[in-house]
């Protein structure tokens, strides 16, 4: 039944992934932007008609903005963008488990690089239809001790086009990247980025679900003290709590990630307390239904993002949620 209603779920994940790109192009060309207004929200002068957006990795090179806007997303995050173009990790990079509504990926930031993304963004008229966030990373050959140079380069080049930046140090698919989440490394990385962005464009930090609760709270508090503007919780997980037919490497997203993502949202709300005033908390990870979206908002997230829900529910997800919100 599922297969008949959602034919792409009967295709291998790699093929469905490749087919989704021309389809998104087509949607962007054929349809006009739509606005679903529910729980409108304003933050630092950015206006969100609704709080449900596209998470990092769905549009790595800013190629499908018109499609996201036509589908009714409340905001869009592009990237992860790195200074230089890079190819995906070798071998299989995406898989899907239809029974558990889980996705596995080992992409490793394949993207066209800052210059290509910049020239694409230059052609898009501002104001954008929704706020546009840019997720940035380091190239895989850049050593961690030089990582801040990569992030700084992305910020300097893309600043005129970004409504906010997201520092991605939480992907499990770039060797050693998550080592940047230790308190000392995080401070060294963030200080120059925060001073580059200060007063101009907000800077958010995307955290990993695989951090211990105490490392997670330390990262929250230390980034808060350094002057970060908000957090995205969470990236994909290396945990395999249920029997999924995925390799040990690579990140899992979708339903199996929901419990940990919610746990960390609650922990963040509790840890930050009043200090989160003026800051932005975005919840992502296992948001698969409209009910899940409202639950994250009720737990204290101001914005919510999806990736896997678009795979399992299809492109009408934004419309479905808007209908249930009314
Ligand atoms: C195929 C794939 C590629 C991804 N690429 C990125 C990426 O480039 N940067 C990033 O920050 N997160 C990336 N993510 C993680 C998502 O943004 C999100 O944090 C994660 O999938 C959890 O959300 P979900 O359960 O709704 O899928 C990727 C996820 C998937 C499934």
Short mmCIF file of C-alpha atoms and ligand atoms in Angstrom, two decimals:
data_model
loop_
_atom_site.label_atom_id
_atom_site.label_comp_id
_atom_site.label_asym_id
_atom_site.label_seq_id
_atom_site.Cartn_x
_atom_site.Cartn_y
_atom_site.Cartn_z
CA UNK A 1 0.00 0.00 0.00
CA UNK A 2 2.76 2.40 1.07
CA UNK A 3 4.59 1.56 -2.13
CA UNK A 4 1.56 2.39 -4.28
CA UNK A 5 0.92 5.69 -2.54
CA UNK A 6 4.60 6.66 -2.42
CA UNK A 7 6.24 4.92 -5.37
CA UNK A 8 9.70 6.35 -4.62
CA UNK A 9 9.81 4.20 -1.47
CA UNK A 10 10.04 1.09 -3.65
CA UNK A 11 13.18 2.42 -5.37
CA UNK A 12 16.68 1.98 -3.94
CA UNK A 13 17.51 5.07 -1.85
CA UNK A 14 20.41 6.11 -4.12
CA UNK A 15 18.19 6.15 -7.20
CA UNK A 16 15.33 7.96 -5.44
CA UNK A 17 17.88 10.53 -4.21
CA UNK A 18 19.17 11.17 -7.74
CA UNK A 19 15.63 11.39 -9.17
CA UNK A 20 14.58 13.89 -6.52
CA UNK A 21 16.92 16.54 -7.94
CA UNK A 22 15.33 17.03 -11.40
CA UNK A 23 11.92 16.81 -9.72
CA UNK A 24 12.79 19.61 -7.32
CA UNK A 25 14.04 21.68 -10.27
CA UNK A 26 10.73 21.08 -12.02
CA UNK A 27 8.66 22.04 -8.96
CA UNK A 28 10.70 25.23 -8.65
CA UNK A 29 10.08 26.12 -12.30
CA UNK A 30 6.42 25.12 -12.48
CA UNK A 31 5.08 26.47 -9.20
CA UNK A 32 5.01 29.88 -7.57
CA UNK A 33 6.08 30.47 -3.98
CA UNK A 34 3.36 29.79 -1.37
CA UNK A 35 3.05 31.04 2.15
CA UNK A 36 1.47 28.96 4.88
CA UNK A 37 0.94 31.25 7.83
CA UNK A 38 0.67 29.51 11.20
CA UNK A 39 2.52 30.36 14.41
CA UNK A 40 4.28 33.30 12.69
CA UNK A 41 7.49 34.22 14.43
CA UNK A 42 10.00 37.07 14.28
CA UNK A 43 13.60 36.81 15.45
CA UNK A 44 16.28 39.48 15.01
CA UNK A 45 14.20 41.13 12.30
CA UNK A 46 13.73 37.85 10.37
CA UNK A 47 10.11 37.00 9.69
CA UNK A 48 9.00 33.37 9.62
CA UNK A 49 5.44 32.88 8.32
CA UNK A 50 5.60 29.44 9.91
CA UNK A 51 8.28 27.71 12.02
CA UNK A 52 8.84 24.60 9.86
CA UNK A 53 11.90 24.56 7.60
CA UNK A 54 14.28 22.52 5.48
CA UNK A 55 17.31 21.16 7.34
CA UNK A 56 20.95 21.08 6.26
CA UNK A 57 21.98 18.68 3.51
CA UNK A 58 18.79 18.73 1.42
CA UNK A 59 19.98 21.57 -0.76
CA UNK A 60 23.74 21.57 -0.47
CA UNK A 61 24.34 24.06 -3.29
CA UNK A 62 21.28 26.37 -3.12
CA UNK A 63 19.84 24.82 -6.29
CA UNK A 64 16.23 24.29 -5.24
CA UNK A 65 15.20 27.39 -3.31
CA UNK A 66 12.20 28.00 -5.56
CA UNK A 67 11.00 24.46 -4.88
CA UNK A 68 11.19 24.83 -1.08
CA UNK A 69 9.35 28.12 -1.36
CA UNK A 70 6.71 26.58 -3.67
CA UNK A 71 6.20 23.77 -1.15
CA UNK A 72 5.56 26.27 1.65
CA UNK A 73 8.65 25.93 3.85
CA UNK A 74 8.86 28.59 6.57
CA UNK A 75 12.62 28.90 6.17
CA UNK A 76 15.41 27.16 4.30
CA UNK A 77 18.88 26.03 5.29
CA UNK A 78 21.36 25.36 2.49
CA UNK A 79 24.72 23.55 2.69
CA UNK A 80 26.84 22.19 4.19
CA UNK A 81 29.07 24.42 2.05
CA UNK A 82 32.86 24.10 2.29
CA UNK A 83 35.50 26.48 0.90
CA UNK A 84 36.49 24.15 -1.94
CA UNK A 85 34.23 21.88 -3.94
CA UNK A 86 34.42 18.26 -2.84
CA UNK A 87 33.10 14.88 -3.97
CA UNK A 88 31.14 12.48 -1.74
CA UNK A 89 32.86 9.81 0.36
CA UNK A 90 33.62 6.69 -1.69
CA UNK A 91 31.12 3.82 -1.88
CA UNK A 92 27.48 3.78 -0.86
CA UNK A 93 26.38 7.13 0.59
CA UNK A 94 22.65 6.77 1.28
CA UNK A 95 20.26 3.99 2.36
CA UNK A 96 16.76 3.77 3.75
CA UNK A 97 14.82 1.47 6.10
CA UNK A 98 11.14 1.74 5.20
CA UNK A 99 9.96 -0.30 8.19
CA UNK A 100 11.61 1.95 10.76
CA UNK A 101 11.33 5.19 8.79
CA UNK A 102 15.10 5.60 9.02
CA UNK A 103 17.67 7.07 6.65
CA UNK A 104 21.40 6.40 6.70
CA UNK A 105 23.99 8.57 5.01
CA UNK A 106 27.73 8.78 4.70
CA UNK A 107 27.94 11.68 2.30
CA UNK A 108 30.80 13.71 3.78
CA UNK A 109 29.75 17.20 2.60
CA UNK A 110 29.71 16.76 -1.18
CA UNK A 111 29.18 20.28 -2.52
CA UNK A 112 30.23 22.68 -5.26
CA UNK A 113 32.19 24.94 -2.91
CA UNK A 114 31.75 28.52 -1.76
CA UNK A 115 32.41 30.26 -5.10
CA UNK A 116 29.73 28.30 -6.96
CA UNK A 117 27.16 28.73 -4.19
CA UNK A 118 27.94 32.44 -3.98
CA UNK A 119 27.40 32.98 -7.69
CA UNK A 120 24.07 31.13 -7.51
CA UNK A 121 22.89 33.18 -4.49
CA UNK A 122 23.93 36.42 -6.19
CA UNK A 123 21.24 35.83 -8.78
CA UNK A 124 18.40 35.50 -6.29
CA UNK A 125 16.45 38.67 -5.60
CA UNK A 126 16.28 39.87 -2.00
CA UNK A 127 14.27 39.97 0.16
CA UNK A 128 14.05 36.20 -0.11
CA UNK A 129 10.63 34.56 0.13
CA UNK A 130 11.69 33.14 3.54
CA UNK A 131 14.74 33.50 5.78
CA UNK A 132 17.76 31.68 4.32
CA UNK A 133 20.31 30.02 6.60
CA UNK A 134 23.71 28.82 5.36
CA UNK A 135 25.32 25.76 6.94
CA UNK A 136 29.12 25.83 6.68
CA UNK A 137 31.83 23.21 7.17
CA UNK A 138 35.50 22.51 6.63
CA UNK A 139 37.00 20.63 3.71
CA UNK A 140 37.95 17.05 4.59
CA UNK A 141 41.67 17.62 4.00
CA UNK A 142 41.78 20.69 6.31
CA UNK A 143 43.32 19.75 9.65
CA UNK A 144 41.27 20.57 12.74
CA UNK A 145 43.89 23.07 13.92
CA UNK A 146 43.19 25.12 10.77
CA UNK A 147 39.44 24.55 10.68
CA UNK A 148 38.49 28.06 11.75
CA UNK A 149 40.10 29.41 8.56
CA UNK A 150 37.70 27.33 6.46
CA UNK A 151 34.66 28.49 8.41
CA UNK A 152 35.87 32.11 8.30
CA UNK A 153 36.35 31.93 4.54
CA UNK A 154 32.77 30.69 4.07
CA UNK A 155 31.40 33.46 6.31
CA UNK A 156 33.37 36.23 4.57
CA UNK A 157 32.32 35.09 1.10
CA UNK A 158 28.67 34.35 1.85
CA UNK A 159 27.82 37.02 4.44
CA UNK A 160 25.88 39.27 2.05
CA UNK A 161 23.52 36.39 1.22
CA UNK A 162 22.94 34.78 4.62
CA UNK A 163 20.23 35.49 7.19
CA UNK A 164 22.17 33.26 9.60
CA UNK A 165 25.11 30.86 9.53
CA UNK A 166 25.24 27.40 11.06
CA UNK A 167 28.59 26.04 12.18
CA UNK A 168 28.49 22.33 11.45
CA UNK A 169 30.93 20.42 13.66
CA UNK A 170 28.53 17.57 14.32
CA UNK A 171 28.50 15.47 11.15
CA UNK A 172 29.78 11.92 11.74
CA UNK A 173 30.90 11.67 8.10
CA UNK A 174 34.03 13.85 8.11
CA UNK A 175 36.83 12.11 10.01
CA UNK A 176 37.70 13.90 13.27
CA UNK A 177 35.15 16.70 12.78
CA UNK A 178 33.32 16.00 16.05
CA UNK A 179 36.62 16.44 17.96
CA UNK A 180 35.97 20.15 17.44
CA UNK A 181 33.12 19.82 19.96
CA UNK A 182 35.43 19.47 22.98
CA UNK A 183 35.32 22.65 25.14
CA UNK A 184 38.85 23.84 24.28
CA UNK A 185 38.56 23.15 20.55
CA UNK A 186 35.08 24.67 20.43
CA UNK A 187 36.28 27.90 22.04
CA UNK A 188 39.24 28.17 19.64
CA UNK A 189 36.99 27.53 16.68
CA UNK A 190 34.09 29.78 17.65
CA UNK A 191 35.86 32.91 18.94
CA UNK A 192 37.02 34.24 15.54
CA UNK A 193 33.74 33.22 13.87
CA UNK A 194 31.63 35.00 16.49
CA UNK A 195 33.68 38.17 16.18
CA UNK A 196 33.41 38.03 12.37
CA UNK A 197 29.60 37.75 12.59
CA UNK A 198 28.96 40.00 15.59
CA UNK A 199 26.21 42.54 15.01
CA UNK A 200 25.92 41.56 11.34
CA UNK A 201 24.59 38.05 10.94
CA UNK A 202 23.54 35.51 13.59
CA UNK A 203 25.73 32.45 14.10
CA UNK A 204 24.25 29.14 15.26
CA UNK A 205 25.91 25.90 16.31
CA UNK A 206 24.63 22.48 15.22
CA UNK A 207 25.22 19.83 17.87
CA UNK A 208 25.53 16.06 17.84
CA UNK A 209 23.07 13.61 19.44
CA UNK A 210 26.01 11.37 20.34
CA UNK A 211 27.52 13.77 22.89
CA UNK A 212 27.10 12.72 26.51
CA UNK A 213 24.58 14.86 28.40
CA UNK A 214 27.39 16.51 30.31
CA UNK A 215 29.49 17.29 27.18
CA UNK A 216 26.33 18.59 25.51
CA UNK A 217 25.53 20.93 28.41
CA UNK A 218 29.15 22.16 28.53
CA UNK A 219 29.09 22.90 24.80
CA UNK A 220 25.81 24.81 25.24
CA UNK A 221 27.06 26.87 28.16
CA UNK A 222 30.50 27.59 26.74
CA UNK A 223 29.10 28.61 23.33
CA UNK A 224 26.52 30.79 25.12
CA UNK A 225 29.29 32.52 27.08
CA UNK A 226 31.26 33.06 23.87
CA UNK A 227 28.24 34.83 22.37
CA UNK A 228 26.65 32.28 20.01
CA UNK A 229 23.15 33.23 18.80
CA UNK A 230 21.50 29.81 18.89
CA UNK A 231 21.67 26.06 18.39
CA UNK A 232 20.37 23.37 16.08
CA UNK A 233 19.63 20.09 17.84
CA UNK A 234 20.60 17.65 16.31
CA UNK A 235 22.65 16.18 13.50
CA UNK A 236 22.51 12.45 12.58
CA UNK A 237 23.55 9.71 15.01
CA UNK A 238 26.11 6.91 15.08
CA UNK A 239 23.92 5.08 17.63
CA UNK A 240 22.11 1.92 16.50
CA UNK A 241 19.56 1.37 19.28
CA UNK A 242 17.34 -0.81 17.14
CA UNK A 243 18.26 -3.43 14.59
CA UNK A 244 18.75 -1.40 11.44
CA UNK A 245 20.34 -2.91 8.38
CA UNK A 246 22.89 -0.11 8.04
CA UNK A 247 26.68 -0.09 8.20
CA UNK A 248 28.26 0.95 11.54
CA UNK A 249 29.77 4.04 9.96
CA UNK A 250 27.55 6.89 8.81
CA UNK A 251 24.74 8.84 10.41
CA UNK A 252 21.17 7.69 11.02
CA UNK A 253 18.24 10.07 10.85
CA UNK A 254 14.48 9.72 10.87
CA UNK A 255 12.29 8.06 13.49
CA UNK A 256 15.07 6.27 15.45
CA UNK A 257 16.64 9.67 16.17
CA UNK A 258 13.49 11.21 17.63
CA UNK A 259 13.91 10.15 21.28
CA UNK A 260 17.49 11.48 21.61
CA UNK A 261 16.70 14.67 19.73
CA UNK A 262 13.77 15.38 22.09
CA UNK A 263 15.85 14.50 25.15
CA UNK A 264 18.51 17.02 24.13
CA UNK A 265 15.91 19.69 23.38
CA UNK A 266 14.55 19.27 26.93
CA UNK A 267 18.08 19.31 28.35
CA UNK A 268 18.89 22.49 26.42
CA UNK A 269 15.75 24.27 27.67
CA UNK A 270 16.58 23.23 31.22
CA UNK A 271 20.31 24.04 31.01
CA UNK A 272 19.89 27.44 29.40
CA UNK A 273 16.94 28.60 31.54
CA UNK A 274 16.42 32.35 31.29
CA UNK A 275 19.74 32.76 29.52
CA UNK A 276 18.20 31.57 26.30
CA UNK A 277 16.25 34.80 26.05
CA UNK A 278 16.94 36.27 22.60
CA UNK A 279 18.66 33.08 21.44
CA UNK A 280 17.29 30.61 18.90
CA UNK A 281 16.63 26.92 19.53
CA UNK A 282 15.90 24.80 16.46
CA UNK A 283 14.83 21.17 16.83
CA UNK A 284 15.55 18.57 14.13
CA UNK A 285 15.78 14.80 14.17
CA UNK A 286 12.93 12.33 13.81
CA UNK A 287 10.20 14.89 13.21
CA UNK A 288 8.01 12.67 11.04
CA UNK A 289 4.42 13.91 11.55
CA UNK A 290 2.54 17.16 12.14
CA UNK A 291 2.08 16.04 15.76
CA UNK A 292 5.87 15.76 16.10
CA UNK A 293 6.27 19.33 14.83
CA UNK A 294 3.84 20.70 17.41
CA UNK A 295 5.43 18.60 20.15
CA UNK A 296 8.89 20.12 19.47
CA UNK A 297 7.40 23.62 19.55
CA UNK A 298 5.65 22.82 22.82
CA UNK A 299 8.92 21.51 24.27
CA UNK A 300 10.48 24.93 23.69
CA UNK A 301 11.92 24.98 20.16
CA UNK A 302 11.14 28.20 18.29
CA UNK A 303 11.76 26.55 14.91
CA UNK A 304 11.66 22.94 13.65
CA UNK A 305 13.38 21.35 10.67
CA UNK A 306 12.87 18.20 8.63
CA UNK A 307 14.84 16.02 6.28
CA UNK A 308 13.68 12.39 6.58
CA UNK A 309 9.98 13.34 6.74
CA UNK A 310 10.24 14.60 3.18
CA UNK A 311 11.54 11.19 2.14
CA UNK A 312 8.81 9.20 3.89
CA UNK A 313 5.88 11.63 3.62
CA UNK A 314 6.76 13.38 0.37
CA UNK A 315 6.72 17.02 -0.69
CA UNK A 316 3.22 17.81 0.63
CA UNK A 317 4.45 17.62 4.22
CA UNK A 318 4.53 21.42 4.69
CA UNK A 319 0.94 21.67 3.44
CA UNK A 320 -0.24 18.79 5.68
CA UNK A 321 1.29 20.39 8.76
CA UNK A 322 -0.20 23.79 7.89
CA UNK A 323 -3.67 22.21 7.57
CA UNK A 324 -3.36 20.53 10.97
CA UNK A 325 -2.08 23.73 12.53
CA UNK A 326 -5.21 25.66 11.62
C1 LIG B 1 21.22 12.38 3.19
C2 LIG B 1 21.47 13.37 4.30
C3 LIG B 1 22.42 14.37 4.15
C4 LIG B 1 22.65 15.29 5.17
N1 LIG B 1 23.56 16.28 4.98
C5 LIG B 1 23.76 17.19 5.96
C6 LIG B 1 24.65 18.27 5.78
O1 LIG B 1 25.27 18.43 4.72
N2 LIG B 1 24.82 19.15 6.81
C7 LIG B 1 24.13 19.03 7.99
O2 LIG B 1 24.30 19.85 8.89
N3 LIG B 1 23.26 18.03 8.19
C8 LIG B 1 23.05 17.11 7.20
N4 LIG B 1 22.17 16.11 7.41
C9 LIG B 1 21.45 16.01 8.71
C10 LIG B 1 20.09 16.69 8.69
O3 LIG B 1 20.19 18.07 8.48
C11 LIG B 1 19.35 16.43 10.02
O4 LIG B 1 20.09 17.01 11.07
C12 LIG B 1 19.15 14.95 10.30
O5 LIG B 1 18.85 14.24 9.12
C13 LIG B 1 18.04 14.71 11.32
O6 LIG B 1 16.80 15.14 10.81
P1 LIG B 1 15.70 14.13 10.23
O7 LIG B 1 15.51 13.04 11.23
O8 LIG B 1 14.49 14.99 9.98
O9 LIG B 1 16.25 13.58 8.94
C14 LIG B 1 21.92 15.18 6.38
C15 LIG B 1 20.96 14.18 6.52
C16 LIG B 1 20.72 13.29 5.51
C17 LIG B 1 19.67 12.21 5.71
#
